[in-house]
JSON list of C-alpha atoms and ligand atoms in Angstrom, two decimals:
[
{"chain": "A", "resi": 1, "resn": "MET", "atom": "CA", "xyz": [-25.81, 113.87, 149.18]},
{"chain": "A", "resi": 2, "resn": "HIS", "atom": "CA", "xyz": [-26.67, 112.83, 145.63]},
{"chain": "A", "resi": 3, "resn": "GLU", "atom": "CA", "xyz": [-23.02, 112.89, 144.72]},
{"chain": "A", "resi": 4, "resn": "TRP", "atom": "CA", "xyz": [-22.48, 109.92, 147.06]},
{"chain": "A", "resi": 5, "resn": "ALA", "atom": "CA", "xyz": [-25.48, 107.92, 145.54]},
{"chain": "A", "resi": 6, "resn": "LEU", "atom": "CA", "xyz": [-24.13, 108.49, 142.05]},
{"chain": "A", "resi": 7, "resn": "ALA", "atom": "CA", "xyz": [-20.51, 107.59, 143.07]},
{"chain": "A", "resi": 8, "resn": "GLU", "atom": "CA", "xyz": [-21.90, 104.31, 144.51]},
{"chain": "A", "resi": 9, "resn": "ALA", "atom": "CA", "xyz": [-23.61, 103.57, 141.22]},
{"chain": "A", "resi": 10, "resn": "VAL", "atom": "CA", "xyz": [-20.46, 104.33, 139.25]},
{"chain": "A", "resi": 11, "resn": "ILE", "atom": "CA", "xyz": [-18.24, 102.17, 141.51]},
{"chain": "A", "resi": 12, "resn": "ALA", "atom": "CA", "xyz": [-20.74, 99.28, 141.21]},
{"chain": "A", "resi": 13, "resn": "PHE", "atom": "CA", "xyz": [-20.33, 99.54, 137.47]},
{"chain": "A", "resi": 14, "resn": "LEU", "atom": "CA", "xyz": [-16.44, 99.82, 137.80]},
{"chain": "A", "resi": 15, "resn": "MET", "atom": "CA", "xyz": [-16.37, 96.80, 139.99]},
{"chain": "A", "resi": 16, "resn": "SER", "atom": "CA", "xyz": [-17.86, 94.66, 137.27]},
{"chain": "A", "resi": 17, "resn": "ALA", "atom": "CA", "xyz": [-16.21, 96.41, 134.36]},
{"chain": "A", "resi": 18, "resn": "SER", "atom": "CA", "xyz": [-12.80, 95.89, 135.82]},
{"chain": "A", "resi": 19, "resn": "HIS", "atom": "CA", "xyz": [-13.36, 92.28, 136.79]},
{"chain": "A", "resi": 20, "resn": "GLY", "atom": "CA", "xyz": [-10.19, 90.43, 136.20]},
{"chain": "A", "resi": 21, "resn": "MET", "atom": "CA", "xyz": [-7.93, 93.44, 136.64]},
{"chain": "A", "resi": 22, "resn": "ARG", "atom": "CA", "xyz": [-5.39, 93.31, 139.42]},
{"chain": "A", "resi": 23, "resn": "ARG", "atom": "CA", "xyz": [-5.11, 97.11, 139.55]},
{"chain": "A", "resi": 24, "resn": "VAL", "atom": "CA", "xyz": [-7.15, 99.94, 138.10]},
{"chain": "A", "resi": 25, "resn": "ARG", "atom": "CA", "xyz": [-4.81, 102.74, 137.18]},
{"chain": "A", "resi": 26, "resn": "CYS", "atom": "CA", "xyz": [-6.96, 105.28, 135.40]},
{"chain": "A", "resi": 27, "resn": "VAL", "atom": "CA", "xyz": [-10.62, 105.95, 134.97]},
{"chain": "A", "resi": 28, "resn": "LYS", "atom": "CA", "xyz": [-11.99, 108.56, 132.60]},
{"chain": "A", "resi": 29, "resn": "LEU", "atom": "CA", "xyz": [-15.58, 109.90, 133.07]},
{"chain": "A", "resi": 30, "resn": "ARG", "atom": "CA", "xyz": [-17.87, 112.16, 131.09]},
{"chain": "A", "resi": 31, "resn": "ILE", "atom": "CA", "xyz": [-20.30, 114.12, 133.21]},
{"chain": "A", "resi": 32, "resn": "GLY", "atom": "CA", "xyz": [-23.48, 115.49, 131.71]},
{"chain": "A", "resi": 33, "resn": "GLU", "atom": "CA", "xyz": [-23.78, 119.26, 132.20]},
{"chain": "A", "resi": 34, "resn": "LEU", "atom": "CA", "xyz": [-27.29, 118.92, 133.66]},
{"chain": "A", "resi": 35, "resn": "TYR", "atom": "CA", "xyz": [-25.96, 117.27, 136.79]},
{"chain": "A", "resi": 36, "resn": "GLN", "atom": "CA", "xyz": [-24.18, 120.35, 137.95]},
{"chain": "A", "resi": 37, "resn": "MET", "atom": "CA", "xyz": [-22.86, 118.45, 140.93]},
{"chain": "A", "resi": 38, "resn": "ASP", "atom": "CA", "xyz": [-19.94, 119.25, 143.31]},
{"chain": "A", "resi": 39, "resn": "MET", "atom": "CA", "xyz": [-17.10, 117.42, 141.51]},
{"chain": "A", "resi": 40, "resn": "ASP", "atom": "CA", "xyz": [-14.82, 117.60, 144.56]},
{"chain": "A", "resi": 41, "resn": "ILE", "atom": "CA", "xyz": [-17.31, 115.75, 146.68]},
{"chain": "A", "resi": 42, "resn": "PHE", "atom": "CA", "xyz": [-18.05, 113.30, 143.83]},
{"chain": "A", "resi": 43, "resn": "ILE", "atom": "CA", "xyz": [-14.34, 112.49, 143.14]},
{"chain": "A", "resi": 44, "resn": "THR", "atom": "CA", "xyz": [-13.73, 112.03, 146.87]},
{"chain": "A", "resi": 45, "resn": "ALA", "atom": "CA", "xyz": [-16.80, 109.85, 147.15]},
{"chain": "A", "resi": 46, "resn": "LEU", "atom": "CA", "xyz": [-15.58, 107.65, 144.23]},
{"chain": "A", "resi": 47, "resn": "HIS", "atom": "CA", "xyz": [-12.21, 107.16, 145.88]},
{"chain": "A", "resi": 48, "resn": "GLU", "atom": "CA", "xyz": [-13.55, 106.43, 149.33]},
{"chain": "A", "resi": 49, "resn": "ILE", "atom": "CA", "xyz": [-16.24, 103.95, 148.02]},
{"chain": "A", "resi": 50, "resn": "ALA", "atom": "CA", "xyz": [-13.72, 102.20, 145.67]},
{"chain": "A", "resi": 51, "resn": "ILE", "atom": "CA", "xyz": [-11.24, 101.74, 148.42]},
{"chain": "A", "resi": 52, "resn": "ALA", "atom": "CA", "xyz": [-13.92, 100.39, 150.73]},
{"chain": "A", "resi": 53, "resn": "GLU", "atom": "CA", "xyz": [-14.97, 97.89, 148.09]},
{"chain": "A", "resi": 54, "resn": "ASP", "atom": "CA", "xyz": [-11.45, 96.73, 147.02]},
{"chain": "A", "resi": 55, "resn": "SER", "atom": "CA", "xyz": [-8.57, 98.41, 148.64]},
{"chain": "A", "resi": 56, "resn": "LYS", "atom": "CA", "xyz": [-5.97, 96.64, 146.43]},
{"chain": "A", "resi": 57, "resn": "ARG", "atom": "CA", "xyz": [-7.56, 97.06, 143.07]},
{"chain": "A", "resi": 58, "resn": "PHE", "atom": "CA", "xyz": [-8.30, 100.84, 143.47]},
{"chain": "A", "resi": 59, "resn": "ALA", "atom": "CA", "xyz": [-5.35, 101.90, 145.63]},
{"chain": "A", "resi": 60, "resn": "ASP", "atom": "CA", "xyz": [-3.63, 103.90, 142.80]},
{"chain": "A", "resi": 61, "resn": "MET", "atom": "CA", "xyz": [-6.71, 104.79, 140.69]},
{"chain": "A", "resi": 62, "resn": "LYS", "atom": "CA", "xyz": [-6.60, 108.23, 139.09]},
{"chain": "A", "resi": 63, "resn": "ILE", "atom": "CA", "xyz": [-9.84, 109.70, 138.04]},
{"chain": "A", "resi": 64, "resn": "THR", "atom": "CA", "xyz": [-10.13, 112.22, 135.21]},
{"chain": "A", "resi": 65, "resn": "TRP", "atom": "CA", "xyz": [-13.36, 113.77, 133.81]},
{"chain": "A", "resi": 66, "resn": "GLU", "atom": "CA", "xyz": [-14.66, 116.16, 131.37]},
{"chain": "A", "resi": 67, "resn": "LYS", "atom": "CA", "xyz": [-18.09, 117.81, 131.13]},
{"chain": "A", "resi": 68, "resn": "GLU", "atom": "CA", "xyz": [-20.45, 116.95, 128.35]},
{"chain": "A", "resi": 69, "resn": "LYS", "atom": "CA", "xyz": [-22.51, 119.82, 127.15]},
{"chain": "A", "resi": 70, "resn": "ALA", "atom": "CA", "xyz": [-26.28, 119.37, 127.14]},
{"chain": "A", "resi": 71, "resn": "LEU", "atom": "CA", "xyz": [-27.90, 119.27, 123.79]},
{"chain": "A", "resi": 72, "resn": "PHE", "atom": "CA", "xyz": [-31.64, 119.42, 123.10]},
{"chain": "A", "resi": 73, "resn": "LYS", "atom": "CA", "xyz": [-33.50, 118.54, 119.98]},
{"chain": "A", "resi": 74, "resn": "CYS", "atom": "CA", "xyz": [-37.01, 119.64, 119.22]},
{"chain": "A", "resi": 75, "resn": "ARG", "atom": "CA", "xyz": [-39.44, 116.78, 118.25]},
{"chain": "A", "resi": 76, "resn": "HIS", "atom": "CA", "xyz": [-41.60, 119.23, 116.30]},
{"chain": "A", "resi": 77, "resn": "CYS", "atom": "CA", "xyz": [-39.11, 121.19, 114.08]},
{"chain": "A", "resi": 78, "resn": "GLY", "atom": "CA", "xyz": [-35.84, 119.38, 114.66]},
{"chain": "A", "resi": 79, "resn": "ASN", "atom": "CA", "xyz": [-34.12, 122.45, 115.98]},
{"chain": "A", "resi": 80, "resn": "GLU", "atom": "CA", "xyz": [-31.14, 121.77, 118.30]},
{"chain": "A", "resi": 81, "resn": "TRP", "atom": "CA", "xyz": [-29.94, 124.06, 121.11]},
{"chain": "A", "resi": 82, "resn": "ASN", "atom": "CA", "xyz": [-27.81, 124.08, 124.24]},
{"chain": "A", "resi": 83, "resn": "PHE", "atom": "CA", "xyz": [-28.69, 124.49, 127.95]},
{"chain": "A", "resi": 84, "resn": "LYS", "atom": "CA", "xyz": [-28.61, 127.97, 129.40]},
{"chain": "A", "resi": 85, "resn": "ARG", "atom": "CA", "xyz": [-28.52, 128.48, 133.05]},
{"chain": "A", "resi": 86, "resn": "ARG", "atom": "CA", "xyz": [-31.50, 130.28, 134.39]},
{"chain": "A", "resi": 87, "resn": "GLU", "atom": "CA", "xyz": [-31.24, 133.25, 136.89]},
{"chain": "A", "resi": 88, "resn": "ASP", "atom": "CA", "xyz": [-33.68, 131.50, 139.21]},
{"chain": "A", "resi": 89, "resn": "ASP", "atom": "CA", "xyz": [-31.65, 129.31, 141.56]},
{"chain": "A", "resi": 90, "resn": "GLU", "atom": "CA", "xyz": [-34.62, 127.17, 142.62]},
{"chain": "A", "resi": 91, "resn": "GLU", "atom": "CA", "xyz": [-35.05, 126.04, 138.99]},
{"chain": "A", "resi": 92, "resn": "ASN", "atom": "CA", "xyz": [-31.41, 125.15, 138.74]},
{"chain": "A", "resi": 93, "resn": "GLU", "atom": "CA", "xyz": [-31.64, 123.20, 141.96]},
{"chain": "A", "resi": 94, "resn": "ALA", "atom": "CA", "xyz": [-34.60, 121.20, 140.62]},
{"chain": "A", "resi": 95, "resn": "ILE", "atom": "CA", "xyz": [-32.91, 120.51, 137.30]},
{"chain": "A", "resi": 96, "resn": "HIS", "atom": "CA", "xyz": [-29.72, 119.40, 139.16]},
{"chain": "A", "resi": 97, "resn": "PHE", "atom": "CA", "xyz": [-31.68, 116.77, 141.04]},
{"chain": "A", "resi": 98, "resn": "LEU", "atom": "CA", "xyz": [-34.02, 115.66, 138.25]},
{"chain": "A", "resi": 99, "resn": "PRO", "atom": "CA", "xyz": [-32.77, 116.30, 134.81]},
{"chain": "A", "resi": 100, "resn": "GLU", "atom": "CA", "xyz": [-36.19, 115.31, 133.47]},
{"chain": "A", "resi": 101, "resn": "LEU", "atom": "CA", "xyz": [-37.66, 118.44, 134.94]},
{"chain": "A", "resi": 102, "resn": "ILE", "atom": "CA", "xyz": [-35.90, 120.50, 132.24]},
{"chain": "A", "resi": 103, "resn": "HIS", "atom": "CA", "xyz": [-39.03, 119.84, 130.25]},
{"chain": "A", "resi": 104, "resn": "ALA", "atom": "CA", "xyz": [-41.13, 121.84, 132.72]},
{"chain": "A", "resi": 105, "resn": "PHE", "atom": "CA", "xyz": [-38.93, 124.93, 132.28]},
{"chain": "A", "resi": 106, "resn": "SER", "atom": "CA", "xyz": [-37.86, 124.88, 128.63]},
{"chain": "A", "resi": 107, "resn": "ARG", "atom": "CA", "xyz": [-39.37, 125.45, 125.18]},
{"chain": "A", "resi": 108, "resn": "CYS", "atom": "CA", "xyz": [-37.78, 125.00, 121.78]},
{"chain": "A", "resi": 109, "resn": "PRO", "atom": "CA", "xyz": [-36.35, 128.52, 120.98]},
{"chain": "A", "resi": 110, "resn": "ALA", "atom": "CA", "xyz": [-37.29, 128.21, 117.35]},
{"chain": "A", "resi": 111, "resn": "CYS", "atom": "CA", "xyz": [-40.90, 127.15, 117.46]},
{"chain": "A", "resi": 112, "resn": "GLY", "atom": "CA", "xyz": [-41.95, 127.34, 121.10]},
{"chain": "A", "resi": 113, "resn": "CYS", "atom": "CA", "xyz": [-42.85, 123.57, 121.28]},
{"chain": "A", "resi": 114, "resn": "PRO", "atom": "CA", "xyz": [-42.32, 122.06, 124.76]},
{"chain": "A", "resi": 115, "resn": "ASP", "atom": "CA", "xyz": [-41.85, 118.64, 123.33]},
{"chain": "A", "resi": 116, "resn": "PHE", "atom": "CA", "xyz": [-38.10, 117.90, 122.90]},
{"chain": "A", "resi": 117, "resn": "ASP", "atom": "CA", "xyz": [-35.50, 115.31, 123.63]},
{"chain": "A", "resi": 118, "resn": "VAL", "atom": "CA", "xyz": [-32.38, 115.63, 125.68]},
{"chain": "A", "resi": 119, "resn": "VAL", "atom": "CA", "xyz": [-29.81, 114.26, 123.29]},
{"chain": "A", "resi": 120, "resn": "ARG", "atom": "CA", "xyz": [-26.83, 114.71, 125.44]},
{"chain": "A", "resi": 121, "resn": "GLY", "atom": "CA", "xyz": [-25.73, 115.98, 128.91]},
{"chain": "A", "resi": 122, "resn": "LYS", "atom": "CA", "xyz": [-27.84, 114.10, 131.39]},
{"chain": "A", "resi": 123, "resn": "GLY", "atom": "CA", "xyz": [-25.79, 111.03, 131.98]},
{"chain": "A", "resi": 124, "resn": "ILE", "atom": "CA", "xyz": [-22.53, 109.95, 133.48]},
{"chain": "A", "resi": 125, "resn": "LEU", "atom": "CA", "xyz": [-20.43, 107.98, 131.14]},
{"chain": "A", "resi": 126, "resn": "VAL", "atom": "CA", "xyz": [-17.30, 105.80, 131.95]},
{"chain": "A", "resi": 127, "resn": "GLU", "atom": "CA", "xyz": [-15.25, 106.46, 128.88]},
{"chain": "A", "resi": 128, "resn": "ARG", "atom": "CA", "xyz": [-12.18, 104.40, 129.67]},
{"chain": "A", "resi": 129, "resn": "ILE", "atom": "CA", "xyz": [-10.80, 102.15, 132.28]},
{"chain": "A", "resi": 130, "resn": "GLU", "atom": "CA", "xyz": [-7.07, 101.42, 132.30]},
{"chain": "A", "resi": 131, "resn": "GLY", "atom": "CA", "xyz": [-5.40, 98.88, 134.47]},
{"chain": "A", "resi": 132, "resn": "GLU", "atom": "CA", "xyz": [-3.27, 95.73, 134.86]},
{"chain": "A", "resi": 133, "resn": "GLN", "atom": "CA", "xyz": [-4.68, 92.38, 134.12]},
{"chain": "A", "resi": 134, "resn": "GLN", "atom": "CA", "xyz": [-4.30, 89.59, 136.61]},
{"chain": "B", "resi": 201, "resn": "LIG", "atom": "ZN1", "xyz": [-39.10, 123.45, 117.56]}
]
């Protein structure tokens, strides 16, 4: 059910970000690859929660999204690399719910250091909101 919790957080943001708009026409999202969530459920949840909050403002809202590739950077040697899916489903499941856990499963491929930053790919970003002002 974490798609619904995330959708609620995004709509809470949209509510304040679109304050003063009569209608929201189009919302563009960028979804971090580490979330690996069910986008159909997420988009449905966004629409349902938005309509429940404000049936007029969000009646014609279109939602588009693109995936943001994860990028890691080693704190030791500065090497950067992308996320590779593991064969082990349980690991993927854990990472899906808690992106921070990636640290427990990954090492820098260049120097083997476990100390690295997640530069991109673990957030949900609202890139653009288009609508009609009041
Ligand atoms: Zn390194």
